[in-house]
Coordinates of N, CA and C in Angstrom, one line a residue:
M1 N 20.6 -20.1 9.1 CA 21.6 -19.1 8.7 C 22.0 -19.4 7.2
R2 N 22.0 -20.6 6.9 CA 22.4 -21.0 5.5 C 21.3 -20.5 4.5
L3 N 20.0 -20.6 4.9 CA 18.9 -20.2 4.0 C 19.0 -18.6 3.9
L4 N 19.3 -17.9 4.9 CA 19.4 -16.5 4.9 C 20.6 -16.1 3.9
R5 N 21.7 -16.8 4.0 CA 22.8 -16.5 3.1 C 22.4 -16.8 1.6
L6 N 21.7 -17.8 1.4 CA 21.3 -18.2 0.1 C 20.3 -17.1 -0.5
K7 N 19.4 -16.6 0.3 CA 18.5 -15.5 -0.1 C 19.3 -14.2 -0.4
W8 N 20.3 -13.9 0.4 CA 21.1 -12.8 0.2 C 21.9 -12.9 -1.1
L9 N 22.4 -14.0 -1.4 CA 23.2 -14.2 -2.7 C 22.2 -14.1 -3.9
T10 N 21.0 -14.6 -3.7 CA 20.0 -14.5 -4.8 C 19.7 -13.1 -5.1
L11 N 19.6 -12.3 -4.0 CA 19.3 -10.8 -4.2 C 20.5 -10.1 -4.9
L12 N 21.7 -10.5 -4.6 CA 22.9 -9.9 -5.2 C 23.0 -10.3 -6.7
R13 N 22.5 -11.4 -7.1 CA 22.6 -11.9 -8.4 C 21.5 -11.6 -9.3
I14 N 20.6 -10.6 -9.0 CA 19.5 -10.3 -9.9 C 20.0 -9.8 -11.2
K15 N 19.5 -10.4 -12.2 CA 20.0 -10.0 -13.6 C 19.0 -9.0 -14.2
K16 N 18.9 -7.9 -13.5 CA 18.1 -6.7 -14.0 C 19.0 -5.5 -14.0
T17 N 18.6 -4.5 -14.8 CA 19.3 -3.2 -14.8 C 18.9 -2.5 -13.6
P18 N 19.7 -1.5 -13.2 CA 19.2 -0.6 -12.0 C 17.9 0.0 -12.2
H19 N 17.6 0.4 -13.5 CA 16.3 1.1 -13.8 C 15.2 0.1 -13.5
E20 N 15.3 -1.1 -14.0 CA 14.3 -2.1 -13.8 C 14.0 -2.4 -12.3
I21 N 15.1 -2.5 -11.5 CA 15.0 -2.8 -10.1 C 14.3 -1.6 -9.4
A22 N 14.7 -0.4 -9.7 CA 14.2 0.8 -9.1 C 12.7 1.0 -9.5
L23 N 12.4 0.7 -10.8 CA 11.0 0.8 -11.2 C 10.1 -0.2 -10.5
G24 N 10.6 -1.4 -10.4 CA 9.8 -2.4 -9.6 C 9.6 -2.0 -8.2
F25 N 10.7 -1.5 -7.6 CA 10.6 -1.1 -6.2 C 9.6 0.0 -6.0
A26 N 9.7 1.0 -6.9 CA 8.8 2.2 -6.8 C 7.3 1.7 -7.0
F27 N 7.0 0.8 -7.9 CA 5.7 0.3 -8.1 C 5.2 -0.4 -6.8
G28 N 6.1 -1.2 -6.2 CA 5.7 -1.8 -5.0 C 5.4 -0.9 -3.8
V29 N 6.3 0.2 -3.7 CA 6.0 1.1 -2.7 C 4.7 1.9 -2.9
F30 N 4.5 2.3 -4.1 CA 3.2 3.0 -4.4 C 2.0 2.1 -4.0
F31 N 2.0 0.9 -4.5 CA 0.8 0.1 -4.2 C 0.8 -0.4 -2.7
G32 N 1.9 -0.3 -2.0 CA 2.0 -0.5 -0.6 C 1.2 0.6 0.2
F33 N 1.1 1.8 -0.4 CA 0.3 2.8 0.2 C -1.2 2.8 -0.1
I34 N -1.6 2.0 -1.1 CA -3.0 1.9 -1.5 C -3.6 0.8 -0.6
P35 N -4.7 1.1 0.0 CA -5.3 0.1 1.0 C -6.1 -1.0 0.3
I36 N -5.4 -1.8 -0.5 CA -6.0 -3.0 -1.1 C -5.2 -4.2 -0.6
I37 N -5.2 -4.5 0.6 CA -4.3 -5.4 1.3 C -4.0 -6.7 0.6
P38 N -5.0 -7.5 0.2 CA -4.5 -8.7 -0.4 C -4.0 -8.6 -1.8
F39 N -4.2 -7.4 -2.4 CA -3.8 -7.3 -3.9 C -2.7 -6.3 -4.2
Q40 N -2.0 -5.8 -3.1 CA -0.9 -4.8 -3.4 C 0.2 -5.4 -4.2
S41 N 0.7 -6.6 -3.8 CA 1.8 -7.2 -4.5 C 1.4 -7.6 -5.9
I42 N 0.1 -8.1 -6.1 CA -0.4 -8.5 -7.4 C -0.4 -7.3 -8.4
W43 N -0.9 -6.2 -7.9 CA -0.9 -5.0 -8.8 C 0.5 -4.5 -9.1
A44 N 1.4 -4.5 -8.1 CA 2.7 -4.1 -8.4 C 3.4 -5.0 -9.4
I45 N 3.3 -6.3 -9.2 CA 3.9 -7.3 -10.1 C 3.3 -7.2 -11.5
G46 N 2.0 -7.0 -11.6 CA 1.3 -6.8 -12.8 C 1.9 -5.6 -13.6
L47 N 2.1 -4.5 -12.9 CA 2.7 -3.3 -13.6 C 4.1 -3.6 -14.0
C48 N 4.8 -4.4 -13.3 CA 6.2 -4.8 -13.7 C 6.2 -5.6 -15.0
W49 N 5.2 -6.4 -15.2 CA 5.1 -7.1 -16.4 C 4.9 -6.2 -17.6
V50 N 4.0 -5.2 -17.4 CA 3.7 -4.2 -18.4 C 4.9 -3.3 -18.7
F51 N 5.6 -2.8 -17.7 CA 6.6 -1.8 -17.8 C 8.0 -2.4 -17.7
V52 N 8.2 -3.7 -17.7 CA 9.4 -4.4 -17.6 C 10.2 -3.9 -16.3
G53 N 9.7 -4.1 -15.2 CA 10.3 -3.8 -13.9 C 10.7 -5.1 -13.2
S54 N 11.4 -5.0 -12.1 CA 11.8 -6.2 -11.4 C 10.6 -6.6 -10.5
K55 N 10.1 -7.8 -10.7 CA 9.0 -8.3 -9.9 C 9.4 -8.6 -8.5
L56 N 10.6 -9.0 -8.2 CA 11.1 -9.3 -6.9 C 11.2 -8.0 -6.1
A57 N 11.7 -6.9 -6.7 CA 11.8 -5.6 -6.1 C 10.4 -5.1 -5.8
A58 N 9.4 -5.3 -6.7 CA 8.1 -4.8 -6.5 C 7.4 -5.5 -5.3
F59 N 7.7 -6.8 -5.2 CA 7.2 -7.6 -4.0 C 7.8 -7.0 -2.7
A60 N 9.1 -6.7 -2.8 CA 9.7 -6.2 -1.6 C 9.2 -4.8 -1.2
G61 N 9.0 -4.0 -2.2 CA 8.5 -2.6 -2.0 C 7.1 -2.6 -1.5
A62 N 6.3 -3.5 -1.8 CA 4.9 -3.6 -1.4 C 4.8 -3.9 0.1
W63 N 5.9 -4.3 0.7 CA 5.9 -4.6 2.1 C 6.1 -3.4 3.0
V64 N 6.0 -2.2 2.4 CA 6.0 -1.0 3.2 C 4.8 -1.0 4.1
S65 N 3.8 -1.7 3.6 CA 2.6 -1.9 4.4 C 2.6 -3.3 4.9
N66 N 3.0 -3.5 6.2 CA 3.1 -4.8 6.8 C 2.4 -4.8 8.1
P67 N 2.3 -5.9 8.8 CA 1.6 -5.9 10.1 C 2.2 -4.9 11.2
V68 N 3.4 -4.5 11.1 CA 4.0 -3.6 12.0 C 3.6 -2.1 11.7
T69 N 3.6 -1.8 10.4 CA 3.4 -0.4 9.9 C 1.9 -0.2 9.6
F70 N 1.1 -1.2 9.7 CA -0.3 -1.1 9.2 C -1.1 0.1 10.0
T71 N -1.0 0.1 11.3 CA -1.8 1.1 12.1 C -1.3 2.5 11.8
P72 N 0.0 2.8 11.9 CA 0.3 4.2 11.7 C 0.2 4.6 10.2
L73 N 0.4 3.7 9.3 CA 0.3 4.0 7.9 C -1.2 4.3 7.5
Y74 N -2.1 3.5 8.0 CA -3.5 3.7 7.6 C -4.1 4.9 8.4
T75 N -3.6 5.2 9.6 CA -4.0 6.4 10.3 C -3.6 7.6 9.5
A76 N -2.3 7.6 9.0 CA -1.9 8.7 8.2 C -2.7 8.9 6.9
L77 N -3.0 7.7 6.2 CA -3.8 7.8 5.0 C -5.2 8.4 5.3
Y78 N -5.7 8.1 6.4 CA -7.0 8.6 6.8 C -7.0 10.1 6.9
F79 N -6.0 10.6 7.7 CA -5.9 12.0 8.0 C -5.6 12.8 6.7
V80 N -4.7 12.3 5.9 CA -4.3 13.0 4.7 C -5.5 13.0 3.7
G81 N -6.2 11.9 3.6 CA -7.4 11.8 2.7 C -8.5 12.7 3.2
K82 N -8.6 12.9 4.5 CA -9.6 13.8 5.1 C -9.2 15.2 4.8
L83 N -7.9 15.6 4.8 CA -7.5 16.9 4.4 C -7.9 17.2 3.0
V84 N -7.7 16.2 2.1 CA -8.0 16.4 0.7 C -9.5 16.5 0.4
L85 N -10.2 15.6 1.1 CA -11.7 15.5 0.9 C -12.4 15.8 2.2
P86 N -12.4 17.1 2.6 CA -13.0 17.4 3.9 C -14.6 17.2 3.9
E87 N -15.2 17.3 2.7 CA -16.6 17.1 2.6 C -17.1 15.7 2.9
L88 N -16.1 14.7 2.8 CA -16.4 13.3 3.1 C -16.0 12.9 4.5
A89 N -15.5 13.8 5.3 CA -15.0 13.4 6.6 C -16.1 12.8 7.5
L90 N -15.8 11.7 8.1 CA -16.7 11.0 9.0 C -16.9 11.7 10.3
D91 N -18.0 11.4 11.0 CA -18.3 12.1 12.2 C -17.3 11.7 13.3
S92 N -16.9 10.4 13.3 CA -15.9 10.0 14.3 C -14.9 9.1 13.4
P93 N -13.6 9.2 13.8 CA -12.6 8.4 13.1 C -12.9 7.0 13.1
P94 N -12.6 6.2 12.0 CA -12.9 4.8 12.0 C -12.2 3.9 12.9
F95 N -11.1 4.5 13.5 CA -10.3 3.6 14.5 C -10.9 3.7 15.9
I96 N -11.9 4.6 16.1 CA -12.6 4.6 17.4 C -13.9 3.8 17.2
L97 N -13.9 2.6 17.7 CA -15.1 1.8 17.6 C -16.2 2.2 18.5
H98 N -17.4 2.1 17.9 CA -18.6 2.4 18.7 C -19.7 1.5 18.1
S99 N -20.9 1.5 18.8 CA -22.0 0.6 18.4 C -22.5 0.9 17.0
D100 N -22.4 2.1 16.4 CA -22.9 2.3 15.1 C -22.2 1.5 14.0
W101 N -20.9 1.1 14.3 CA -20.1 0.3 13.3 C -20.7 -1.1 13.2
L102 N -21.6 -1.5 14.0 CA -22.2 -2.8 13.9 C -23.5 -2.8 13.1
D103 N -23.9 -1.6 12.8 CA -25.2 -1.5 12.0 C -24.9 -1.5 10.5
W104 N -25.6 -2.4 9.8 CA -25.3 -2.6 8.3 C -25.6 -1.4 7.5
D105 N -26.6 -0.6 7.9 CA -26.9 0.6 7.2 C -25.8 1.6 7.3
F106 N -25.3 1.7 8.5 CA -24.2 2.6 8.8 C -22.9 2.2 8.0
I107 N -22.7 0.9 8.0 CA -21.5 0.4 7.3 C -21.6 0.7 5.8
F108 N -22.7 0.4 5.2 CA -22.9 0.7 3.7 C -22.9 2.2 3.4
D109 N -23.4 3.0 4.4 CA -23.5 4.4 4.1 C -22.1 5.1 4.2
T110 N -21.3 4.6 5.2 CA -20.0 5.3 5.4 C -18.8 4.5 4.8
G111 N -19.0 3.2 4.4 CA -18.0 2.4 3.9 C -17.3 3.0 2.6
W112 N -18.1 3.4 1.7 CA -17.6 4.0 0.5 C -16.8 5.3 0.8
K113 N -17.3 6.1 1.8 CA -16.6 7.3 2.1 C -15.2 7.0 2.7
L114 N -15.2 6.0 3.6 CA -13.9 5.6 4.2 C -13.0 5.1 3.1
A115 N -13.5 4.3 2.2 CA -12.6 3.7 1.1 C -12.1 4.8 0.3
L116 N -12.9 5.8 -0.1 CA -12.5 6.9 -0.9 C -11.5 7.8 -0.2
I117 N -11.7 8.0 1.1 CA -10.7 8.8 1.9 C -9.4 8.1 2.0
L118 N -9.4 6.8 2.3 CA -8.1 6.0 2.4 C -7.4 5.9 1.1
N119 N -8.1 5.7 0.0 CA -7.5 5.6 -1.3 C -6.9 6.9 -1.8
T120 N -7.6 8.0 -1.5 CA -7.1 9.4 -1.8 C -5.8 9.6 -1.0
G121 N -5.9 9.3 0.3 CA -4.7 9.5 1.1 C -3.5 8.6 0.6
G122 N -3.9 7.4 0.2 CA -2.8 6.5 -0.4 C -2.2 7.1 -1.6
I123 N -3.0 7.7 -2.5 CA -2.4 8.2 -3.7 C -1.5 9.4 -3.4
V124 N -2.1 10.3 -2.5 CA -1.3 11.5 -2.2 C 0.0 11.2 -1.5
L125 N 0.0 10.2 -0.6 CA 1.3 9.9 0.0 C 2.1 8.9 -0.8
G126 N 1.4 8.1 -1.6 CA 2.1 7.0 -2.3 C 3.0 7.5 -3.5
V127 N 2.5 8.6 -4.2 CA 3.2 9.1 -5.4 C 4.6 9.7 -4.9
P128 N 4.7 10.5 -3.9 CA 6.0 11.0 -3.6 C 6.9 9.9 -3.0
A129 N 6.3 9.0 -2.2 CA 7.1 7.9 -1.7 C 7.6 7.0 -2.8
A130 N 6.8 6.8 -3.9 CA 7.3 6.0 -5.0 C 8.4 6.7 -5.7
L131 N 8.3 8.0 -5.9 CA 9.3 8.8 -6.6 C 10.6 8.8 -5.8
L132 N 10.5 8.9 -4.5 CA 11.7 8.9 -3.7 C 12.3 7.5 -3.7
S133 N 11.5 6.5 -3.7 CA 12.1 5.1 -3.6 C 12.7 4.7 -5.0
Y134 N 12.2 5.3 -6.0 CA 12.9 5.1 -7.3 C 14.3 5.5 -7.3
F135 N 14.5 6.7 -6.8 CA 15.9 7.3 -6.8 C 16.7 6.7 -5.7

C-alpha cells in the first residue's frame, strides 16, 4: 500500500506542462495500436524525446495494448485493415488456426499480408484514438 501511495504521489508531481503530458500520452496510445509488441513503448518514448513530450505518459499510453486487451484489439485491427485493404484479405482469419499455418511457405506468403493488414488497421484506429487521448 505504501508503494502504491508513493507511485501516486510521483504521478501527481510530474514537472511537465499539460501539453507535454498530453502529447506523450497521445504518442503512447497511437503506438499502442500499432502491432509492434516489444517496441511500442520504445517508439513512443523516442518520439517524446524528439517532440518534448512526457516519457512517463507515453509509457502509460502504450499500455492500451496489454495482455487483457490484446485479443479484441488485434481482432479489430485485422477487420479494419481488411476493410481498407480488401485485396489483401486472407482466405481464413488468422485467429482460426489450421494446418496450413504450420507450413513455412504459407507463413512467408501470407505473413507480409497479415502484417500490412494489421499495421493499416492500427494506423486507421490509432490516429483518432491518439487525437482523442490528447484532448
